[in-house]
Amino acid sequence: MRRRTLNLVLGLGLIAPFTAGLPLQALAAGVDMEAAKAPRVIGDPDAKVSIVEYFSMTCPHCARFHTEVLPKLKEAYVDTGKVKIEFKDFPLDQWALRASAMARCLDGKRYVAMVDLLMKKQADWARGDNPFVELVKLAKLAGLSEERVQECMTDEKLLDFILNERLKATKDHDIKSTPSFVMNGRKLEDVFSFESFEEAIADVL
């Protein structure tokens, strides 16, 4: 299965080209960084199996995982208390970073719902003529105004946090493509389908 690969040369310089096409006037309220940085996890906190997904909002393979595989995993393992899944941002392009920042301005439950929506509608917003406008439309469904979306997408502390987490994933787990998965601290290789997850989880349970 081919996956989008990270251009390591960009590094933290990703922020620089993100200004194109996005309103940048400063807004007063600011982003609650403590809330934005909080882990985004579904499932029993004490589950024996912990899976971390590193994903990019614009990655079509990530969208396929979220729409086709994740629902089966949730039904079979998450809802039964056997597995918990943590979502970690690994943006591969400017709009993936912006969408991640927007989603992180929502609390845990609304965050999960927003990621689900962004993945289902990925082709509409990520490949449209004006991704910002399309993202705003989706954000309004979660109660975010255009001004709030703009604020989240341009908050330097939030962008730095997301990008530093991405670099940390590469350093700690050799994450270079999306989606990538780490289970109980071990990076999974060639695990993408529900059946392959079943095999990997069975080895731990």
Tab-separated table of C-alpha atoms in Angstrom:
chain	number	residue	atom	x	y	z
A	1	MET	CA	0.000	0.000	0.000
A	2	ARG	CA	1.587	3.265	-1.079
A	3	ARG	CA	1.513	6.099	1.416
A	4	ARG	CA	2.411	9.760	1.314
A	5	THR	CA	5.981	10.305	2.476
A	6	LEU	CA	7.367	13.151	4.535
A	7	ASN	CA	9.708	15.689	3.004
A	8	LEU	CA	12.110	15.905	5.936
A	9	VAL	CA	13.805	18.965	4.479
A	10	LEU	CA	10.782	21.124	5.345
A	11	GLY	CA	10.999	20.587	9.104
A	12	LEU	CA	9.724	23.525	11.130
A	13	GLY	CA	9.996	25.648	8.006
A	14	LEU	CA	6.541	24.347	7.140
A	15	ILE	CA	5.034	27.370	8.850
A	16	ALA	CA	6.613	29.852	6.471
A	17	PRO	CA	4.656	29.108	3.265
A	18	PHE	CA	1.353	28.692	5.077
A	19	THR	CA	0.440	32.339	4.844
A	20	ALA	CA	-0.609	32.148	1.198
A	21	GLY	CA	-4.360	32.515	0.755
A	22	LEU	CA	-5.186	32.762	4.464
A	23	PRO	CA	-6.319	35.945	6.272
A	24	LEU	CA	-3.736	36.774	8.918
A	25	GLN	CA	-5.059	39.651	11.008
A	26	ALA	CA	-4.454	39.029	14.702
A	27	LEU	CA	-7.414	38.064	16.865
A	28	ALA	CA	-7.643	38.692	20.584
A	29	ALA	CA	-9.026	35.593	22.256
A	30	GLY	CA	-6.104	33.252	21.687
A	31	VAL	CA	-5.985	29.465	21.783
A	32	ASP	CA	-6.224	27.514	25.039
A	33	MET	CA	-2.985	25.604	24.612
A	34	GLU	CA	-3.536	23.307	27.580
A	35	ALA	CA	-6.774	22.100	26.021
A	36	ALA	CA	-5.337	21.991	22.503
A	37	LYS	CA	-2.353	19.873	23.599
A	38	ALA	CA	-4.425	17.356	25.557
A	39	PRO	CA	-4.228	13.769	24.188
A	40	ARG	CA	-7.030	12.795	21.835
A	41	VAL	CA	-7.904	9.248	22.851
A	42	ILE	CA	-10.862	6.930	22.371
A	43	GLY	CA	-11.426	3.786	24.437
A	44	ASP	CA	-10.783	2.608	27.969
A	45	PRO	CA	-7.741	4.430	29.431
A	46	ASP	CA	-6.751	1.140	31.091
A	47	ALA	CA	-7.040	-0.975	27.930
A	48	LYS	CA	-4.306	-3.578	27.572
A	49	VAL	CA	-3.584	-2.552	24.000
A	50	SER	CA	-2.673	1.022	23.141
A	51	ILE	CA	-2.508	2.062	19.482
A	52	VAL	CA	-1.215	5.449	18.381
A	53	GLU	CA	-2.127	6.574	14.889
A	54	TYR	CA	0.020	9.188	13.178
A	55	PHE	CA	-2.032	10.725	10.408
A	56	SER	CA	-2.221	13.626	8.011
A	57	MET	CA	-5.561	15.298	7.382
A	58	THR	CA	-4.948	15.427	3.620
A	59	CYS	CA	-3.651	11.869	3.252
A	60	PRO	CA	-6.098	9.735	1.199
A	61	HIS	CA	-4.821	6.528	2.817
A	62	CYS	CA	-5.557	8.024	6.221
A	63	ALA	CA	-9.052	8.851	5.034
A	64	ARG	CA	-9.489	5.258	3.912
A	65	PHE	CA	-8.369	3.998	7.321
A	66	HIS	CA	-10.742	6.327	9.144
A	67	THR	CA	-13.740	5.521	6.983
A	68	GLU	CA	-13.223	1.804	6.339
A	69	VAL	CA	-10.995	0.266	9.027
A	70	LEU	CA	-11.400	2.399	12.152
A	71	PRO	CA	-15.163	1.777	12.516
A	72	LYS	CA	-14.494	-1.976	12.580
A	73	LEU	CA	-11.706	-1.556	15.120
A	74	LYS	CA	-13.945	0.554	17.323
A	75	GLU	CA	-16.737	-1.979	17.254
A	76	ALA	CA	-14.556	-5.035	17.833
A	77	TYR	CA	-11.897	-3.707	20.200
A	78	VAL	CA	-12.396	-0.127	21.393
A	79	ASP	CA	-16.042	-0.399	22.440
A	80	THR	CA	-15.285	-3.709	24.186
A	81	GLY	CA	-12.536	-2.161	26.316
A	82	LYS	CA	-9.658	-4.100	24.786
A	83	VAL	CA	-7.989	-1.286	22.835
A	84	LYS	CA	-7.536	2.447	23.169
A	85	ILE	CA	-6.507	4.566	20.202
A	86	GLU	CA	-4.722	7.901	20.352
A	87	PHE	CA	-4.741	10.245	17.378
A	88	LYS	CA	-1.561	12.217	16.711
A	89	ASP	CA	-1.140	14.813	13.983
A	90	PHE	CA	1.564	14.241	11.389
A	91	PRO	CA	0.840	16.915	8.758
A	92	LEU	CA	2.477	16.425	5.396
A	93	ASP	CA	1.440	19.691	3.786
A	94	GLN	CA	0.139	23.141	4.649
A	95	TRP	CA	-3.573	22.342	4.645
A	96	ALA	CA	-3.062	19.238	6.733
A	97	LEU	CA	-1.422	21.433	9.374
A	98	ARG	CA	-4.180	24.024	9.189
A	99	ALA	CA	-6.905	21.414	9.458
A	100	SER	CA	-5.120	19.786	12.400
A	101	ALA	CA	-4.896	23.130	14.182
A	102	MET	CA	-8.569	23.789	13.552
A	103	ALA	CA	-9.581	20.390	14.923
A	104	ARG	CA	-7.390	20.808	18.014
A	105	CYS	CA	-9.423	23.873	18.953
A	106	LEU	CA	-12.297	21.494	19.680
A	107	ASP	CA	-12.588	19.436	22.854
A	108	GLY	CA	-12.084	15.667	22.873
A	109	LYS	CA	-15.488	14.405	21.715
A	110	ARG	CA	-15.968	17.166	19.179
A	111	TYR	CA	-12.402	16.660	17.991
A	112	VAL	CA	-13.064	13.015	17.147
A	113	ALA	CA	-16.273	13.956	15.348
A	114	MET	CA	-14.466	16.679	13.388
A	115	VAL	CA	-11.680	14.327	12.307
A	116	ASP	CA	-14.313	11.855	11.179
A	117	LEU	CA	-16.032	14.581	9.154
A	118	LEU	CA	-12.789	15.898	7.662
A	119	MET	CA	-11.825	12.418	6.549
A	120	LYS	CA	-15.210	11.662	5.021
A	121	LYS	CA	-15.221	15.007	3.197
A	122	GLN	CA	-11.492	15.082	2.436
A	123	ALA	CA	-11.871	15.056	-1.331
A	124	ASP	CA	-14.193	18.076	-1.139
A	125	TRP	CA	-11.997	20.388	0.934
A	126	ALA	CA	-8.412	19.173	0.463
A	127	ARG	CA	-8.583	19.171	-3.323
A	128	GLY	CA	-10.904	22.104	-3.803
A	129	ASP	CA	-10.026	25.517	-5.224
A	130	ASN	CA	-10.241	27.168	-1.782
A	131	PRO	CA	-9.610	24.752	1.094
A	132	PHE	CA	-9.973	27.522	3.685
A	133	VAL	CA	-13.534	28.297	2.635
A	134	GLU	CA	-14.462	24.604	2.601
A	135	LEU	CA	-12.885	24.036	6.023
A	136	VAL	CA	-14.833	26.948	7.445
A	137	LYS	CA	-18.066	25.371	6.209
A	138	LEU	CA	-17.240	22.143	8.036
A	139	ALA	CA	-16.054	23.974	11.151
A	140	LYS	CA	-19.344	25.837	11.448
A	141	LEU	CA	-21.084	22.474	11.858
A	142	ALA	CA	-19.087	22.117	15.086
A	143	GLY	CA	-19.862	25.635	16.234
A	144	LEU	CA	-16.634	27.342	15.145
A	145	SER	CA	-16.915	30.715	13.454
A	146	GLU	CA	-14.756	31.764	10.519
A	147	GLU	CA	-12.867	34.094	12.852
A	148	ARG	CA	-12.176	31.253	15.278
A	149	VAL	CA	-10.996	28.978	12.465
A	150	GLN	CA	-8.625	31.676	11.261
A	151	GLU	CA	-7.363	32.180	14.793
A	152	CYS	CA	-6.649	28.492	15.290
A	153	MET	CA	-4.938	28.108	11.927
A	154	THR	CA	-2.551	30.991	12.554
A	155	ASP	CA	-1.727	30.490	16.231
A	156	GLU	CA	2.055	30.102	16.266
A	157	LYS	CA	2.165	28.199	19.564
A	158	LEU	CA	-0.371	25.677	18.311
A	159	LEU	CA	1.392	25.249	14.967
A	160	ASP	CA	4.727	24.830	16.735
A	161	PHE	CA	3.238	22.189	19.025
A	162	ILE	CA	1.849	20.154	16.121
A	163	LEU	CA	5.067	20.354	14.108
A	164	ASN	CA	7.277	19.533	17.093
A	165	GLU	CA	5.108	16.506	17.815
A	166	ARG	CA	5.634	15.444	14.215
A	167	LEU	CA	9.399	15.758	14.541
A	168	LYS	CA	9.307	13.865	17.835
A	169	ALA	CA	7.407	11.018	16.153
A	170	THR	CA	10.103	10.751	13.515
A	171	LYS	CA	12.850	10.770	16.129
A	172	ASP	CA	11.204	8.356	18.573
A	173	HIS	CA	9.491	5.920	16.212
A	174	ASP	CA	10.969	6.601	12.761
A	175	ILE	CA	7.600	7.808	11.490
A	176	LYS	CA	8.009	9.053	7.920
A	177	SER	CA	4.683	8.338	6.244
A	178	THR	CA	0.993	8.238	6.985
A	179	PRO	CA	-0.894	6.507	8.302
A	180	SER	CA	1.611	4.926	10.674
A	181	PHE	CA	0.813	3.047	13.855
A	182	VAL	CA	2.611	2.343	17.113
A	183	MET	CA	1.171	-0.377	19.347
A	184	ASN	CA	2.303	-0.592	22.953
A	185	GLY	CA	5.422	1.341	22.040
A	186	ARG	CA	6.312	-0.716	18.964
A	187	LYS	CA	5.931	0.580	15.420
A	188	LEU	CA	3.733	-1.684	13.316
A	189	GLU	CA	4.973	-2.629	9.874
A	190	ASP	CA	2.579	-3.328	6.980
A	191	VAL	CA	-0.480	-3.161	9.221
A	192	PHE	CA	-3.299	-1.287	7.485
A	193	SER	CA	-6.282	-3.603	6.973
A	194	PHE	CA	-8.673	-4.690	9.711
A	195	GLU	CA	-7.430	-8.263	9.349
A	196	SER	CA	-3.804	-7.222	9.850
A	197	PHE	CA	-4.799	-5.271	12.956
A	198	GLU	CA	-6.608	-8.344	14.261
A	199	GLU	CA	-3.398	-10.356	13.953
A	200	ALA	CA	-1.277	-7.704	15.628
A	201	ILE	CA	-3.733	-7.233	18.488
A	202	ALA	CA	-4.072	-10.993	19.011
A	203	ASP	CA	-0.334	-11.187	19.644
A	204	VAL	CA	-0.740	-8.819	22.611
A	205	LEU	CA	-4.061	-9.859	24.143
